[in-house]
Amino acid sequence: TQLLEQSPQFLSIQEGENLTVYCNSSSVFSSLQWYRQEPGEGPVLLVTVVTGGEVKKLKRLTFQFGDARKDSSLHITAAQPGDTGLYLCAGIFGNEKLTFGTGTRLTIIP
Amino acid sequence: KAGVTQTPRYLIKTRGQQVTLSCSPISGHRSVSWYQQTPGQGLQFLFEYFSETQRNKGNFPGRFSGRQFSNSRSEMNVSTLELGDSALYLCASSLWTFSNQPQHFGDGTRLSIL
């Protein structure tokens, strides 16, 4: 069974600060997706990364896929209250089942 | 473009009963996946249907079953409900089966077992 560990589990920071959350696995992903989920709603896809070492930017969010395709990070610059939510990474392994990480619950304090 | 629609949004059942949840995917999407989300276990994959066939299945007991109709709409059934089945059940649709396809989620059905 493939496991995706996310860290930290909870993060609470002031508006304007920077932060990084991590997603790690002992197995190689064929691809990895990042989602954000707000209370009472389903997860919404932010990005998909496929190639080892790939970096993608979405406004103030920067996503990086590890060279060995076993880990990924999400960096947020100048966090805003609208960034508050549950951040989930999800990896596709050889069996093509989408496996979700344990999640990072982010709170941005105005 | 309408998103993924799940009905009902909330449901209260008692132990031993059965329940059916419904999911209408985005128009044109042929793959529908179901997930269970709980505070303790997070988001766990239940099964995926593509062109009316179950393509993938997670590690859940046989009490959890599903089906997909010719219009891609899907239903999930849970029989002999247990307290531990209380969860948010999410449905997601995509154009094609997994393989890097972005999953479009509905807002879920919150099932509470008394």
CSV table of C-alpha atoms in Angstrom, one decimal:
chain,number,residue,atom,x,y,z
A,1,THR,CA,0.0,0.0,0.0
A,2,GLN,CA,1.4,3.3,-1.1
A,3,LEU,CA,1.4,6.0,1.6
A,4,LEU,CA,1.7,9.8,1.1
A,5,GLU,CA,2.8,11.7,4.2
A,6,GLN,CA,2.2,15.4,4.3
A,7,SER,CA,3.9,17.8,6.7
A,8,PRO,CA,3.1,19.7,8.6
A,9,GLN,CA,-0.3,18.4,9.5
A,10,PHE,CA,-1.5,21.8,10.8
A,11,LEU,CA,0.0,25.3,10.0
A,12,SER,CA,-1.2,28.6,11.3
A,13,ILE,CA,0.6,31.8,10.2
A,14,GLN,CA,0.1,35.5,9.8
A,15,GLU,CA,-1.0,37.1,6.6
A,16,GLY,CA,2.0,38.1,4.5
A,17,GLU,CA,4.3,35.3,5.6
A,18,ASN,CA,5.7,32.6,3.4
A,19,LEU,CA,5.2,28.9,3.9
A,20,THR,CA,6.1,25.5,2.5
A,21,VAL,CA,4.2,22.2,2.8
A,22,TYR,CA,5.6,18.8,1.9
A,23,CYS,CA,4.4,15.6,0.4
A,24,ASN,CA,6.6,12.5,0.7
A,25,SER,CA,6.4,8.9,-0.3
A,26,SER,CA,8.6,5.9,-0.4
A,27,SER,CA,7.3,5.0,-3.8
A,28,VAL,CA,7.8,6.6,-7.2
A,29,PHE,CA,4.8,8.5,-8.6
A,30,SER,CA,3.9,8.5,-12.2
A,31,SER,CA,2.3,11.9,-11.6
A,32,LEU,CA,1.2,14.0,-8.6
A,33,GLN,CA,-1.6,16.4,-8.1
A,34,TRP,CA,-2.2,19.1,-5.5
A,35,TYR,CA,-5.8,20.0,-4.4
A,36,ARG,CA,-7.2,22.6,-2.0
A,37,GLN,CA,-10.4,21.9,-0.1
A,38,GLU,CA,-12.5,24.5,1.7
A,39,PRO,CA,-15.1,23.7,4.4
A,40,GLY,CA,-18.3,22.2,3.0
A,41,GLU,CA,-16.8,21.8,-0.5
A,42,GLY,CA,-15.0,19.1,-2.5
A,43,PRO,CA,-11.3,19.4,-3.3
A,44,VAL,CA,-10.3,21.6,-6.2
A,45,LEU,CA,-7.4,20.8,-8.4
A,46,LEU,CA,-4.5,23.3,-8.3
A,47,VAL,CA,-1.8,21.6,-10.4
A,48,THR,CA,-0.6,18.4,-11.9
A,49,VAL,CA,3.2,17.6,-12.1
A,50,VAL,CA,4.6,14.8,-14.1
A,51,THR,CA,8.3,15.2,-14.8
A,52,GLY,CA,11.0,14.9,-12.1
A,53,GLY,CA,12.4,18.3,-11.1
A,54,GLU,CA,9.4,20.1,-12.6
A,55,VAL,CA,8.4,23.4,-11.2
A,56,LYS,CA,5.0,25.1,-11.8
A,57,LYS,CA,3.8,28.4,-10.6
A,58,LEU,CA,0.2,29.5,-10.0
A,59,LYS,CA,0.3,33.2,-9.0
A,60,ARG,CA,1.8,33.1,-5.4
A,61,LEU,CA,1.9,29.3,-5.3
A,62,THR,CA,5.0,27.4,-6.5
A,63,PHE,CA,4.9,23.6,-6.9
A,64,GLN,CA,8.0,21.5,-7.2
A,65,PHE,CA,8.2,17.8,-8.0
A,66,GLY,CA,11.3,16.0,-6.7
A,67,ASP,CA,14.0,14.7,-9.1
A,68,ALA,CA,13.3,11.1,-8.1
A,69,ARG,CA,9.5,11.7,-8.3
A,70,LYS,CA,9.0,10.6,-4.7
A,71,ASP,CA,8.3,13.9,-3.1
A,72,SER,CA,6.8,17.3,-3.8
A,73,SER,CA,6.5,20.7,-2.2
A,74,LEU,CA,4.1,23.6,-2.3
A,75,HIS,CA,5.4,27.0,-1.4
A,76,ILE,CA,3.1,30.0,-0.9
A,77,THR,CA,4.5,33.5,-0.9
A,78,ALA,CA,2.9,36.3,1.0
A,79,ALA,CA,0.0,34.2,2.3
A,80,GLN,CA,-3.5,35.7,2.3
A,81,PRO,CA,-6.6,34.7,4.2
A,82,GLY,CA,-8.1,33.3,1.0
A,83,ASP,CA,-5.3,30.7,1.0
A,84,THR,CA,-6.9,29.1,4.1
A,85,GLY,CA,-7.9,25.5,3.5
A,86,LEU,CA,-7.0,21.9,3.5
A,87,TYR,CA,-4.1,21.2,1.0
A,88,LEU,CA,-4.0,17.6,-0.3
A,89,CYS,CA,-1.4,16.0,-2.5
A,90,ALA,CA,-2.5,13.0,-4.5
A,91,GLY,CA,-0.2,10.6,-6.3
A,92,ILE,CA,-0.8,8.2,-9.1
A,93,PHE,CA,1.3,5.1,-8.9
A,94,GLY,CA,1.7,2.2,-11.3
A,95,ASN,CA,-1.7,0.7,-10.4
A,96,GLU,CA,-3.3,4.0,-11.4
A,97,LYS,CA,-5.3,4.4,-8.2
A,98,LEU,CA,-5.2,8.0,-7.0
A,99,THR,CA,-3.8,8.0,-3.5
A,100,PHE,CA,-4.3,11.0,-1.4
A,101,GLY,CA,-2.0,12.3,1.3
A,102,THR,CA,-2.8,13.0,4.9
A,103,GLY,CA,-3.4,16.7,4.3
A,104,THR,CA,-2.1,20.0,5.6
A,105,ARG,CA,-4.7,22.2,7.3
A,106,LEU,CA,-3.6,25.8,6.7
A,107,THR,CA,-4.9,28.8,8.5
A,108,ILE,CA,-3.9,32.4,7.5
A,109,ILE,CA,-4.5,34.9,10.3
A,110,PRO,CA,-5.4,38.4,9.0
B,1,LYS,CA,-20.8,24.4,-17.5
B,2,ALA,CA,-22.4,22.5,-14.6
B,3,GLY,CA,-20.1,20.9,-12.1
B,4,VAL,CA,-20.4,17.5,-10.4
B,5,THR,CA,-23.7,17.2,-8.6
B,6,GLN,CA,-24.1,14.9,-5.6
B,7,THR,CA,-27.4,14.1,-3.9
B,8,PRO,CA,-28.4,14.2,-1.2
B,9,ARG,CA,-26.1,16.7,0.6
B,10,TYR,CA,-26.9,15.3,4.0
B,11,LEU,CA,-28.2,12.0,5.2
B,12,ILE,CA,-28.9,10.5,8.6
B,13,LYS,CA,-29.3,6.8,9.0
B,14,THR,CA,-29.3,4.2,11.7
B,15,ARG,CA,-27.1,1.1,12.1
B,16,GLY,CA,-28.1,-1.8,9.9
B,17,GLN,CA,-29.9,0.3,7.3
B,18,GLN,CA,-28.7,0.7,3.8
B,19,VAL,CA,-28.1,3.9,1.8
B,20,THR,CA,-27.8,4.9,-1.9
B,21,LEU,CA,-25.9,8.1,-2.9
B,22,SER,CA,-26.1,9.6,-6.3
B,23,CYS,CA,-23.5,11.4,-8.5
B,24,SER,CA,-24.0,13.3,-11.8
B,25,PRO,CA,-20.7,13.9,-13.5
B,26,ILE,CA,-19.8,16.9,-15.7
B,27,SER,CA,-21.3,16.5,-19.1
B,28,GLY,CA,-19.0,14.5,-21.4
B,29,HIS,CA,-17.0,13.0,-18.5
B,30,ARG,CA,-17.0,9.2,-18.6
B,31,SER,CA,-15.1,8.3,-15.5
B,32,VAL,CA,-16.6,8.6,-12.0
B,33,SER,CA,-14.7,7.8,-8.8
B,34,TRP,CA,-15.9,7.6,-5.2
B,35,TYR,CA,-14.0,8.6,-2.1
B,36,GLN,CA,-14.6,8.4,1.6
B,37,GLN,CA,-13.3,11.3,3.7
B,38,THR,CA,-13.0,11.1,7.5
B,39,PRO,CA,-11.0,13.1,10.0
B,40,GLY,CA,-9.0,10.0,11.1
B,41,GLN,CA,-8.3,8.3,7.7
B,42,GLY,CA,-8.4,11.3,5.3
B,43,LEU,CA,-9.5,10.8,1.7
B,44,GLN,CA,-9.7,7.2,0.7
B,45,PHE,CA,-10.4,5.8,-2.7
B,46,LEU,CA,-13.5,3.5,-2.9
B,47,PHE,CA,-13.9,2.7,-6.6
B,48,GLU,CA,-13.8,4.0,-10.1
B,49,TYR,CA,-16.3,3.4,-12.9
B,50,PHE,CA,-15.6,4.0,-16.6
B,51,SER,CA,-18.1,3.2,-19.3
B,52,GLU,CA,-20.3,1.3,-16.9
B,53,THR,CA,-17.5,-1.0,-15.7
B,54,GLN,CA,-15.7,-0.9,-12.4
B,55,ARG,CA,-12.1,-0.3,-13.3
B,56,ASN,CA,-10.5,0.1,-10.0
B,57,LYS,CA,-11.4,-0.7,-6.4
B,58,GLY,CA,-10.0,0.4,-3.0
B,59,ASN,CA,-9.7,-1.6,0.2
B,60,PHE,CA,-13.3,-1.4,1.4
B,61,PRO,CA,-15.6,-4.3,2.4
B,62,GLY,CA,-18.2,-5.7,0.1
B,63,ARG,CA,-20.9,-3.7,1.8
B,64,PHE,CA,-19.7,-0.8,-0.4
B,65,SER,CA,-20.8,-1.2,-4.0
B,66,GLY,CA,-21.5,1.0,-6.9
B,67,ARG,CA,-22.7,1.2,-10.5
B,68,GLN,CA,-22.6,3.5,-13.4
B,69,PHE,CA,-25.3,4.1,-16.0
B,70,SER,CA,-25.1,4.6,-19.7
B,71,ASN,CA,-25.3,8.4,-19.2
B,72,SER,CA,-22.3,8.2,-16.9
B,73,ARG,CA,-24.3,9.0,-13.8
B,74,SER,CA,-23.2,6.8,-10.9
B,75,GLU,CA,-24.7,5.5,-7.6
B,76,MET,CA,-23.0,4.2,-4.6
B,77,ASN,CA,-24.7,1.8,-2.1
B,78,VAL,CA,-23.7,0.9,1.4
B,79,SER,CA,-25.5,-1.9,3.1
B,80,THR,CA,-25.7,-2.9,6.7
B,81,LEU,CA,-24.5,0.5,7.9
B,82,GLU,CA,-22.0,0.7,10.8
B,83,LEU,CA,-21.2,3.7,13.0
B,84,GLY,CA,-17.8,3.8,11.3
B,85,ASP,CA,-19.4,4.6,8.0
B,86,SER,CA,-20.1,8.1,9.1
B,87,ALA,CA,-18.2,10.2,6.7
B,88,LEU,CA,-18.2,12.7,3.8
B,89,TYR,CA,-18.6,10.7,0.6
B,90,LEU,CA,-17.1,12.5,-2.4
B,91,CYS,CA,-17.6,11.8,-6.1
B,92,ALA,CA,-15.2,13.0,-8.8
B,93,SER,CA,-15.5,12.8,-12.5
B,94,SER,CA,-12.9,13.1,-15.3
B,95,LEU,CA,-12.9,12.9,-19.1
B,96,TRP,CA,-11.1,9.7,-19.1
B,97,THR,CA,-9.9,7.1,-16.7
B,98,PHE,CA,-7.2,8.1,-14.2
B,99,SER,CA,-3.8,8.4,-15.9
B,100,ASN,CA,-3.1,12.1,-15.0
B,101,GLN,CA,-6.6,13.2,-15.6
B,102,PRO,CA,-7.7,16.0,-13.3
B,103,GLN,CA,-10.5,15.0,-10.9
B,104,HIS,CA,-13.5,17.3,-10.7
B,105,PHE,CA,-15.1,16.8,-7.3
B,106,GLY,CA,-18.6,17.4,-6.1
B,107,ASP,CA,-19.3,18.9,-2.7
B,108,GLY,CA,-20.1,15.5,-1.2
B,109,THR,CA,-22.8,13.8,0.8
B,110,ARG,CA,-22.3,13.9,4.5
B,111,LEU,CA,-23.6,10.6,6.0
B,112,SER,CA,-24.2,10.3,9.7
B,113,ILE,CA,-25.0,7.0,11.3
B,114,LEU,CA,-26.8,7.0,14.6
